Each structure stands twice: as C-alpha cells, then as structure tokens.
XYZ file of C-alpha atoms in Angstrom:
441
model
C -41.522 -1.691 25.047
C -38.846 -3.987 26.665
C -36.680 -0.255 26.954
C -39.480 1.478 27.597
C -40.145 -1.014 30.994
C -36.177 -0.864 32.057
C -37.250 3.490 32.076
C -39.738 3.407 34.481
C -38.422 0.598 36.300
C -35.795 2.649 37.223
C -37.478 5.932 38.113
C -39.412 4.078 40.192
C -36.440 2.746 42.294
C -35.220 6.651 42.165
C -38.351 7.696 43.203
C -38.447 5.731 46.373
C -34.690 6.983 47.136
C -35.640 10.384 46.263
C -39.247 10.905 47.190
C -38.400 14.759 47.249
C -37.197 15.119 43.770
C -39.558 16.506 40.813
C -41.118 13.687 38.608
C -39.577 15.384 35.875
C -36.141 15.381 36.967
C -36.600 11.721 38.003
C -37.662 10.476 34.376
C -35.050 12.767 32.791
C -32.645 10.877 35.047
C -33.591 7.237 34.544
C -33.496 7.566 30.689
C -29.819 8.856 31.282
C -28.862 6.030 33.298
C -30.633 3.703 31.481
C -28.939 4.765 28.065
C -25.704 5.741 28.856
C -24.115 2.293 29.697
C -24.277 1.512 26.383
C -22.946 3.939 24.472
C -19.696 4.455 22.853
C -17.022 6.920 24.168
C -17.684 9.966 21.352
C -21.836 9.442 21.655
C -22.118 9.832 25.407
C -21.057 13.367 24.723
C -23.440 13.466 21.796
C -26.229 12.605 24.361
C -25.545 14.928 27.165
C -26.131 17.573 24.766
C -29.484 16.411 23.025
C -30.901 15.989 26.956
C -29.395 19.898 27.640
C -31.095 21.089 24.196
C -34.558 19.377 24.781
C -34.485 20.440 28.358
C -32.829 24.018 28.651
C -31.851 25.206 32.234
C -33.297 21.617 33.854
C -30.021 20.265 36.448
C -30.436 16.816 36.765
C -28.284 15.548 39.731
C -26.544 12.702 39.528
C -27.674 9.693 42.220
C -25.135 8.835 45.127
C -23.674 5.867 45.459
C -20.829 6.877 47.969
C -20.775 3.624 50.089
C -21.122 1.758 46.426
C -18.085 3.927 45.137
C -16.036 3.571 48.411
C -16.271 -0.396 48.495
C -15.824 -0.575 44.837
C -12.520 1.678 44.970
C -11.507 -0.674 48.724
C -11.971 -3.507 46.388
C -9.600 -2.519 43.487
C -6.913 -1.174 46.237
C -7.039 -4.634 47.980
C -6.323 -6.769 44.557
C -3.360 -4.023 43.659
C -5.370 -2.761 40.669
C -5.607 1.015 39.535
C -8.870 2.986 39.961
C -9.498 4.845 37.147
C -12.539 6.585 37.552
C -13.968 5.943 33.952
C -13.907 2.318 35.291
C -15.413 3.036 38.412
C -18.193 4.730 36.754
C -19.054 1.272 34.514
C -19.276 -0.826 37.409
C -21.464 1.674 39.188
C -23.134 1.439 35.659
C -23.327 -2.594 35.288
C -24.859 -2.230 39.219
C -27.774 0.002 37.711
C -28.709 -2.210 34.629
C -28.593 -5.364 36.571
C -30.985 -3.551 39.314
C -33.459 -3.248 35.939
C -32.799 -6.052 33.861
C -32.452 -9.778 34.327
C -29.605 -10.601 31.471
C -27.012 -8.273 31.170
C -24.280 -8.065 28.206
C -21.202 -6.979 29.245
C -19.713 -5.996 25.395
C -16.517 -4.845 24.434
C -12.852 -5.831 22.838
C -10.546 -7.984 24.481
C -8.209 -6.213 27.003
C -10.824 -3.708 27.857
C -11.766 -4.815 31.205
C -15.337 -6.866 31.316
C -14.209 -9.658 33.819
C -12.702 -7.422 36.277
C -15.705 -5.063 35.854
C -18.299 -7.461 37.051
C -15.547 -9.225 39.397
C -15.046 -5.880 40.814
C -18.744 -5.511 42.009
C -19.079 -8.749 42.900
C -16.383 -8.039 45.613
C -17.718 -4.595 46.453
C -21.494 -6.186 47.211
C -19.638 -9.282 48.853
C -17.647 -6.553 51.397
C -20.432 -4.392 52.020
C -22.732 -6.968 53.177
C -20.063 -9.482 54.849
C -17.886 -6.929 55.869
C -19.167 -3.933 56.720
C -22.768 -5.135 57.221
C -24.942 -2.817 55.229
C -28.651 -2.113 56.467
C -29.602 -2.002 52.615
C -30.925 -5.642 51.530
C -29.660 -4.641 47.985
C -26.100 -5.525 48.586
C -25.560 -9.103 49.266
C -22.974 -12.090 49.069
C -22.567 -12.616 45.601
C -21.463 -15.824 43.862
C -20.738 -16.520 40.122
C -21.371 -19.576 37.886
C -18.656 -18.958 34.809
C -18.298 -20.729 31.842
C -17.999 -20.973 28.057
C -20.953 -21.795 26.116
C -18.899 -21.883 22.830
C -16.408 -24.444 23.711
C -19.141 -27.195 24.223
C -21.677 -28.527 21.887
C -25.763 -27.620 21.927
C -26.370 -30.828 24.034
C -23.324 -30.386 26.771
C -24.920 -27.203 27.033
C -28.514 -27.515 27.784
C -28.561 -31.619 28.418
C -29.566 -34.403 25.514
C -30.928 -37.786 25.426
C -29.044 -40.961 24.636
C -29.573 -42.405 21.488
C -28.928 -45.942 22.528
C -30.903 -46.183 26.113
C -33.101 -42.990 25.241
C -31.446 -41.784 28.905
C -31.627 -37.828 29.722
C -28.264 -36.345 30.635
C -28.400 -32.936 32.371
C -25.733 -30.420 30.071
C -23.353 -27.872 31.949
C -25.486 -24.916 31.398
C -28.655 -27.024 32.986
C -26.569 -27.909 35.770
C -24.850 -24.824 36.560
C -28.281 -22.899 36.519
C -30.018 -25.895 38.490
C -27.588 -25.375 41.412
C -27.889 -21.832 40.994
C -31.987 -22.055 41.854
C -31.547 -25.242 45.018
C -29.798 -22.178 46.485
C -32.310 -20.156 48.309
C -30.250 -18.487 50.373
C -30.222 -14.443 49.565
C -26.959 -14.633 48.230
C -27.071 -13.317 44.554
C -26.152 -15.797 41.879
C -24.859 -14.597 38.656
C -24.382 -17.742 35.978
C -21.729 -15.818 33.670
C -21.419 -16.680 29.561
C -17.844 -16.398 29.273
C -17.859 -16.719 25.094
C -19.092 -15.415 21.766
C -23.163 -14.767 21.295
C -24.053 -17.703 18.642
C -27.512 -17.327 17.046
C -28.300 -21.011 18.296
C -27.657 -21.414 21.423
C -28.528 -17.941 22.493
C -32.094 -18.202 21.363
C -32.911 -20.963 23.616
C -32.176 -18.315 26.296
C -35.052 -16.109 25.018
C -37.392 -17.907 27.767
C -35.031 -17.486 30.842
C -34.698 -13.914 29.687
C -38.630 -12.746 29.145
C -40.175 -11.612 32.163
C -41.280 -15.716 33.204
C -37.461 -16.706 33.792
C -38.033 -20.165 32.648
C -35.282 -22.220 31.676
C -36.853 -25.133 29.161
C -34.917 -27.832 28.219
C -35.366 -30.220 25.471
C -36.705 -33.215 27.432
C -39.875 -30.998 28.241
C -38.205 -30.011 32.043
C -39.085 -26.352 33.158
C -36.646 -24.534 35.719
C -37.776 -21.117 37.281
C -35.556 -18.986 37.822
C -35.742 -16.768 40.699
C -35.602 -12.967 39.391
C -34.615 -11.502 42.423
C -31.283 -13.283 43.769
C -30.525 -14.536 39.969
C -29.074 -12.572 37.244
C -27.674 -13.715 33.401
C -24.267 -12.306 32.505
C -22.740 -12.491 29.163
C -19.257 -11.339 28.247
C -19.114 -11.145 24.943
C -16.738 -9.038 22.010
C -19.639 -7.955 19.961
C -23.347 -8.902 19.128
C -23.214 -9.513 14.959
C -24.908 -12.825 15.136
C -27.075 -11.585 18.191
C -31.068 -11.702 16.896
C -32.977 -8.472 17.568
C -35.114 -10.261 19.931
C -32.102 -11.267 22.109
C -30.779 -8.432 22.070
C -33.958 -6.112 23.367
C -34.306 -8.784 26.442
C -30.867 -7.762 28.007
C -29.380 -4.601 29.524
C -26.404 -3.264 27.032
C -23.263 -2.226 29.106
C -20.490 -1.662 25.924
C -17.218 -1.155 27.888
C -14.703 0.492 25.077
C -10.689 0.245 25.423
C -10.246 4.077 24.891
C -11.397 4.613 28.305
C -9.396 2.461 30.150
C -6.119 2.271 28.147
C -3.452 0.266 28.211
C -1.669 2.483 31.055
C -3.277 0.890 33.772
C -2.260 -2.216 33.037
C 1.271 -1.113 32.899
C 0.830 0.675 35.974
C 0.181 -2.008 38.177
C 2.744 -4.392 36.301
C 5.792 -2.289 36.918
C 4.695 -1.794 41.133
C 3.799 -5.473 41.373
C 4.383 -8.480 38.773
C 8.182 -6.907 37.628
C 9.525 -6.276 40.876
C 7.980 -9.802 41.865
C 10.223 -10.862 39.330
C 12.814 -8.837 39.053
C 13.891 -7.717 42.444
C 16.554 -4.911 41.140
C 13.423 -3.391 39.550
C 12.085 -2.376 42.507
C 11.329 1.437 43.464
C 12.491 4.331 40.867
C 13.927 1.612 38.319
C 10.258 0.358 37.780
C 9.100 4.137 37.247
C 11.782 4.754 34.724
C 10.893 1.860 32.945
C 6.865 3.111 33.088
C 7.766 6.324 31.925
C 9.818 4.903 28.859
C 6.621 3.094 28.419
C 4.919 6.277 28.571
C 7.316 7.618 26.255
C 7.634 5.382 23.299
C 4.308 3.075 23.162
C 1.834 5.699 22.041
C 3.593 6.871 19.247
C 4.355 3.121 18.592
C 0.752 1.829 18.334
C -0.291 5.120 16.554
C 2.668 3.950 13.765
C 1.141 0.403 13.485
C -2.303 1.274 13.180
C -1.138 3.951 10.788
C 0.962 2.452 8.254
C 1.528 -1.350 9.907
C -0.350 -4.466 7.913
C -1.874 -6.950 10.313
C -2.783 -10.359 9.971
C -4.063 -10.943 12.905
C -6.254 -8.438 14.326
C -4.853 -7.217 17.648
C -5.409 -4.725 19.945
C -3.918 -2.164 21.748
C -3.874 -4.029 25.235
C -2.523 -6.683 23.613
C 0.833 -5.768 21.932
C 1.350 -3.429 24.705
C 0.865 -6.821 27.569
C 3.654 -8.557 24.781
C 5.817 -5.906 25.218
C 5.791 -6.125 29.087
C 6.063 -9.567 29.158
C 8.973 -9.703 26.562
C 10.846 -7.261 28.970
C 9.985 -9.265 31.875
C 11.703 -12.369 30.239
C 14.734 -10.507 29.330
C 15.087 -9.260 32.656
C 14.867 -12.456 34.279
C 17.272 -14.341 32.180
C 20.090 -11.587 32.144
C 19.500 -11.300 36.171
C 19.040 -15.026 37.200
C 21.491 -16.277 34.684
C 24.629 -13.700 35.532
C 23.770 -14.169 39.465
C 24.248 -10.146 39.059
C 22.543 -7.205 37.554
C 24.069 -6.926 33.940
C 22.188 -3.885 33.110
C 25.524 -1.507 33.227
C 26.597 0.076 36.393
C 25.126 2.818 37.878
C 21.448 4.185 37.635
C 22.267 5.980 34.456
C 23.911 2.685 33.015
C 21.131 0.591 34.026
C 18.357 3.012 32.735
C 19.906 3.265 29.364
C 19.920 -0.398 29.401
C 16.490 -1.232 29.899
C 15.759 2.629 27.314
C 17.186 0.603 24.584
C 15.332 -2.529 25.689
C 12.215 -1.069 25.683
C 12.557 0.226 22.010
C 13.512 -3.066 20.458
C 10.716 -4.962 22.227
C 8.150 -2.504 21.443
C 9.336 -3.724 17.769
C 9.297 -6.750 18.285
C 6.028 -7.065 20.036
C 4.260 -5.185 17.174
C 6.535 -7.659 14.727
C 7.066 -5.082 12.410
C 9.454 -4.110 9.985
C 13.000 -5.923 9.304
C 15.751 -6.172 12.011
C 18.878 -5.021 11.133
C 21.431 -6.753 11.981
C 24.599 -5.373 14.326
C 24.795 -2.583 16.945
C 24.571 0.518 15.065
C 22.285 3.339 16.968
C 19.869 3.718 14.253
C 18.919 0.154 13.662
C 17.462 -3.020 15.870
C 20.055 -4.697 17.235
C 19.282 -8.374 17.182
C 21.422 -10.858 19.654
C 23.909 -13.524 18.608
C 23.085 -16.962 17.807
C 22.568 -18.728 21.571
C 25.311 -18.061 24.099
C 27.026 -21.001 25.207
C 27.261 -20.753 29.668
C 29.863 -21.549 31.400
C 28.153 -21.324 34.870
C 25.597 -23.956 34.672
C 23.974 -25.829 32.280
C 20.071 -25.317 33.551
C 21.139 -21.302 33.660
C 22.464 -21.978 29.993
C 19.687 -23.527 28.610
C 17.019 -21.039 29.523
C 19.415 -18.196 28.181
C 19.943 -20.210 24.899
C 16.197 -20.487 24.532
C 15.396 -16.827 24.848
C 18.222 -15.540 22.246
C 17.850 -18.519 20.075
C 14.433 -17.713 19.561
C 14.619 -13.790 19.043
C 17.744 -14.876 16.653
C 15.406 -17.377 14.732
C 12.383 -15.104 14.441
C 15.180 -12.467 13.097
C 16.324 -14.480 10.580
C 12.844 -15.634 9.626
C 11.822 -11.659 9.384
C 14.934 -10.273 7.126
C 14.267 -13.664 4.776
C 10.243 -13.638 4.048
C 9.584 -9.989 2.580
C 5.865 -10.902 2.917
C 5.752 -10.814 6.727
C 7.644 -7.107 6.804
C 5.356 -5.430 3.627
C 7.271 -2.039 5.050
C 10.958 -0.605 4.497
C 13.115 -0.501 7.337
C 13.087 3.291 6.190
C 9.606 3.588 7.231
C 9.924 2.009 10.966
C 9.942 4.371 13.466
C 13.249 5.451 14.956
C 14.395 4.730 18.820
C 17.402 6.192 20.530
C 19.499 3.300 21.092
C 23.028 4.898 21.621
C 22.842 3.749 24.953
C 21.984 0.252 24.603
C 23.843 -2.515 25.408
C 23.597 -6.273 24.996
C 23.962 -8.476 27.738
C 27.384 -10.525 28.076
C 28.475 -13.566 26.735
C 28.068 -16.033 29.866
C-alpha cells in the first residue's frame, strides 16, 4: 500500500505540471519513475520492455527537468567533477523519490558514488534558489545533518538515562534531529545515516518514517518532524539485516558501480589532483598516463576477478583509486627528491617511463601474483633495497620509505606462497621494455 501511495503521489504532482497530458499516460509515467530508481543496471532494460508489451504503441514522455539538469551539471563543473549522464539521471532520480517519500535509501557498493549523488543536489537546489532565484518554492537552501549511527552505541544514538542520578542525556541522533525541527526556516534539512542498516537501531526509526513523523525516544519525549522541509537519508551498502517493514517505509534509490565506472574518477585525477602534485604532469603527459590507464586496467580487473583469490573483498573503484595513488607517490618522490624530472628525456622517454610504471602498480595494487626479481621485460621489476641520498637527508628519508616498503612487501610476496595462490605464469603480461627505474640519489 506504502508503494501503491508513493504511485499516485506522484501522478498527482505530474498532473498539476502537466494538466494537459492523458490520465493514462500520467499513471504509466509515475509507476516508471517511481520504480526505476531502484533497479539494477540489466532490469531497467527488463522493465522498459514489460511497460512497451502491456502498453503497445502508448509514448510516454519523459518529464523536464532542464533548469534541474542545468544546475545539477553547473554544480559538478564548479567542484571539477565529470558529468556522466547515467549520474545525472540518479540525482534527477533521488530528487523524484524524495519529492514522494520521507526516508530515502541511497544503496549501493563503496566507490559508486552515493555521497556525491545527494551532495550534488544539495548544491544544485542550494544554487537555484540562492543563486539564480527560482520562482518554484520546490528548490530551496538545503542543509545536511551527517553522521554514523554504527560507530556509536543505542543510547549515544537516541539519548539514555543515568543509572546513578536517573538524569536524561539527549544522544547524537536526538540532537541532530532536534536542531533539525527549532529550524523553521524553509530551508530543507536532510539528517543523513552515513553507516550500515542494523536491525536495532533502524527499527526505532519506523515511527519517524510512517506517515506521523514522530521521533520517540526512550524517556517517553515525542519530536515531530516536519514532513515538508525534513527528509531521512541513509547511505547504506546493502539492506540484509533491513526488516521488511523498514524497508517498505523508504524510497529505494540502488546506485550500481557499472554505471559510473572507475573512469571518471581517473578522469578528474589526472586534470586536477596529479598535476596538483606533480607539476611536469601537466597537459598531454596527464592524458598519456589516462590513456595507459585506459589501456591496461580493464583487462587488469577482468584478470583478478577472473582467476585472482581475494581476501578481502574489494572493488573495482577501489584497486583502481590504489593504483592512482601508488603512481602519485612515485611521482612525487622521484620529482621532489632529484630536484628534476627523472622520468628519461624527452616525451617518448618520459612516457615509457610512467608505461612501465603504470603496469607494475596496477600489480601491485591488485597484490597479485609473485614479483620477479631484476629488470628483465617480461617480469615485475621490483626496486633495490632503500637508496641511500646524498642530497639531503629529509629528501632521503621519504625516498627510503617508499622503496623500502615496495622492497619489503616484495620479499614478503616471493616468501609466503599462500598470499600469491597463482603462478607467475598465469599473471598477465605488461610491456615493460621501456621501463626504467629511477636513479640511485
């Protein structure tokens, strides 16, 4: 019934935008919209084609949200981020369920892009109403109350009594939602669960979520909630301890890492952060390096998930963010430490460089397979034991960290068989004929 509600809730709002469209067409519409957030990637398609089968020859238009979709894409330009348009579509998505429901659940894998979805429309409702001062009273300053509900106990979160004076002590949750309602300003507040659903603590939320939007607390204190300026938010990996009943109170937006990829990320890491740190990166260096990336870390992360052996789960975002960083270290010590660029001379010289690089750290970042030892083309070339400098001893230290520690971990690889289950035969193979290490400072 709860689904049923969010339905006509939102053909109502369509109806009043579109008072010319067919009532058809507007139902049809809303139970898209309403469904489609929360999908995966391979049943959206799935969908789309059950709607075109029950309804042959019916064209349901899609709803306009140009000034939405303009501020949303200013947004992303003005914090240097890409703008994918699978990721412009969720947060135009997350807008429409949080226009129907009252607790939305952003869900998803780490590295898939949940906080910068809602941060995103935060700042496009912020802009249009402080910046470009839209009529509509729908888009409003928008503030956000974020923490993590896991990393506290059941008390710190919803407030407890003393058991020595019997005094009541107001929890961070409590407080955070408190402030939230002495606000009655139209500002939007959005209290954000930054953390993992647990069956406890989530069911005391079953109140603030049900159409009364009463918070009630264990000393016998009720706090209304305002519905219209107030929304719950909860980031969250998955829902496997999540209750049925919690779960049909909130709006379902699943954001999945196939659509966004890791290529984004990279994207706006080799125009911005490497440069920033690496000044010789700057220009058609940093696109080499992004289209090595392009090159080698697909077929790299197909290989691990293929035939590698985790024991820690990852994901792709993950080893792919290691990899950048590792080549952001390297660069920095071999530029800051040789007061030069030591990446070989000439842009051919320094591109085969970072090429060869790129393919050991895209090992190493996976941690798979056994180094091998030396500077042979066909295997990973691990550095010396730490360099010893000659040009000062901070600029020595930091470079004796770095190789130290990829020496160490090489060592500890080629010695424990149980950490490398896989034959060097079976690693994939990276063209480093080019590569060189380096000098001794």
């Amino acid at each position: 019934m709860r689904a049923v509600k969010s339905v006509l809730v939102m053909a109502g709002s369509l109806k009043r935008a579109n008072p010319d469209l067919s009532e058809d067409v507007v139902l049809i519409r809303a139970m898209r919209d309403s469904n489609l957030p929360k999908f995966l990637v391979d049943d959206v398609e799935l969908f789309q084609n059950i709607i075109s089968d029950l309804f042959p020859g019916l064209v349901v238009p899609d709803q306009d949200f140009g000034e939405l979709e303009q501020s949303i894409r200013a947004v992303l330009g003005t914090r240097g981020l890409q703008q994918p348009a699978s990721f412009v579509t969720k947060v135009i998505q997350l807008y429409d369920t949080m226009n129907v429901r009252f607790g939305v659940m952003l869900v998803g894998p780490t590295g898939g892009g949940k906080t910068e979805c809602y941060r995103t429309l935060q700042g496009a409702c912020t802009r249009l109403r402080a910046e470009v001062r839209h009529p509509s009273e729908k888009y409003q300053v928008t503030h956000t109350y974020t923490f993590n509900p896991k990393c506290i106990k059941m008390g710190e979160l919803y407030g407890e009594y003393n058991l020595l004076t019997n005094e009541w002590s107001d929890g961070l949750g409590s407080t955070l939602i408190r402030s939230a309602v002495a606000d009655t300003t139209p500002d939007r507040k959005w209290v954000v669960f930054d953390g993992p659903v647990d069956a406890i603590w989530i069911e005391n939320m079953n109140t603030v979520l049900d159409d009364n939007c009463t918070l009630c607390l264990p000393n016998g204190e009720r706090i209304k909630l305002n519905p219209t300026t107030m929304r719950m938010l909860f980031e969250v990996q998955d829902l496997a301890v999540a209750s049925p009943a919690t779960v049909s109170r909130c709006g379902m937006v699943y954001i999945a890492l196939e659509e966004l990829g890791w290529r984004p990320y990279i994207q706006t890491w080799a125009a911005q952060k490497l440069p920033a740190a690496i000044p010789q990166t700057a220009g058609a260096v940093a696109e080499a390096i992004y289209a090595m990336f392009d090159t080698y870390v697909d077929a790299g992360l197909e290989w691990v998930r293929r035939k590698g052996k985790e024991y820690i789960a990852t994901v792709d975002n993950n080893l792919t963010t290691s990899l950048a960083y590792l080549l952001q270290v390297w660069g920095c010590v071999g530029v800051c430490v040789g007061g030069r660029e030591r990446r070989g001379k000439g842009e051919k010289g320094g591109r085969g460089g970072w090429e060869g690089v790129v393919s050991i750290f895209l090992v190493r970042s996976t941690r798979r397979g056994e180094p091998v030892h030396g500077h042979g083309a066909g295997g990973f070339v691990c550095p010396s034991p730490p360099y010893r400098s000659r040009r000062g001893e901070a600029g020595g230290r930091a470079w004796e960290r770095v190789a130290g520690n990829v020496h160490r971990a090489s060592h500890s690889c080629a010695h424990m068989p149980n950490h490398s289950p896989l034959s060097n035969n079976s690693l994939p193979r990276f063209p480093l004929s080019r590569f060189s290490l380096p000098p001794r400072i």
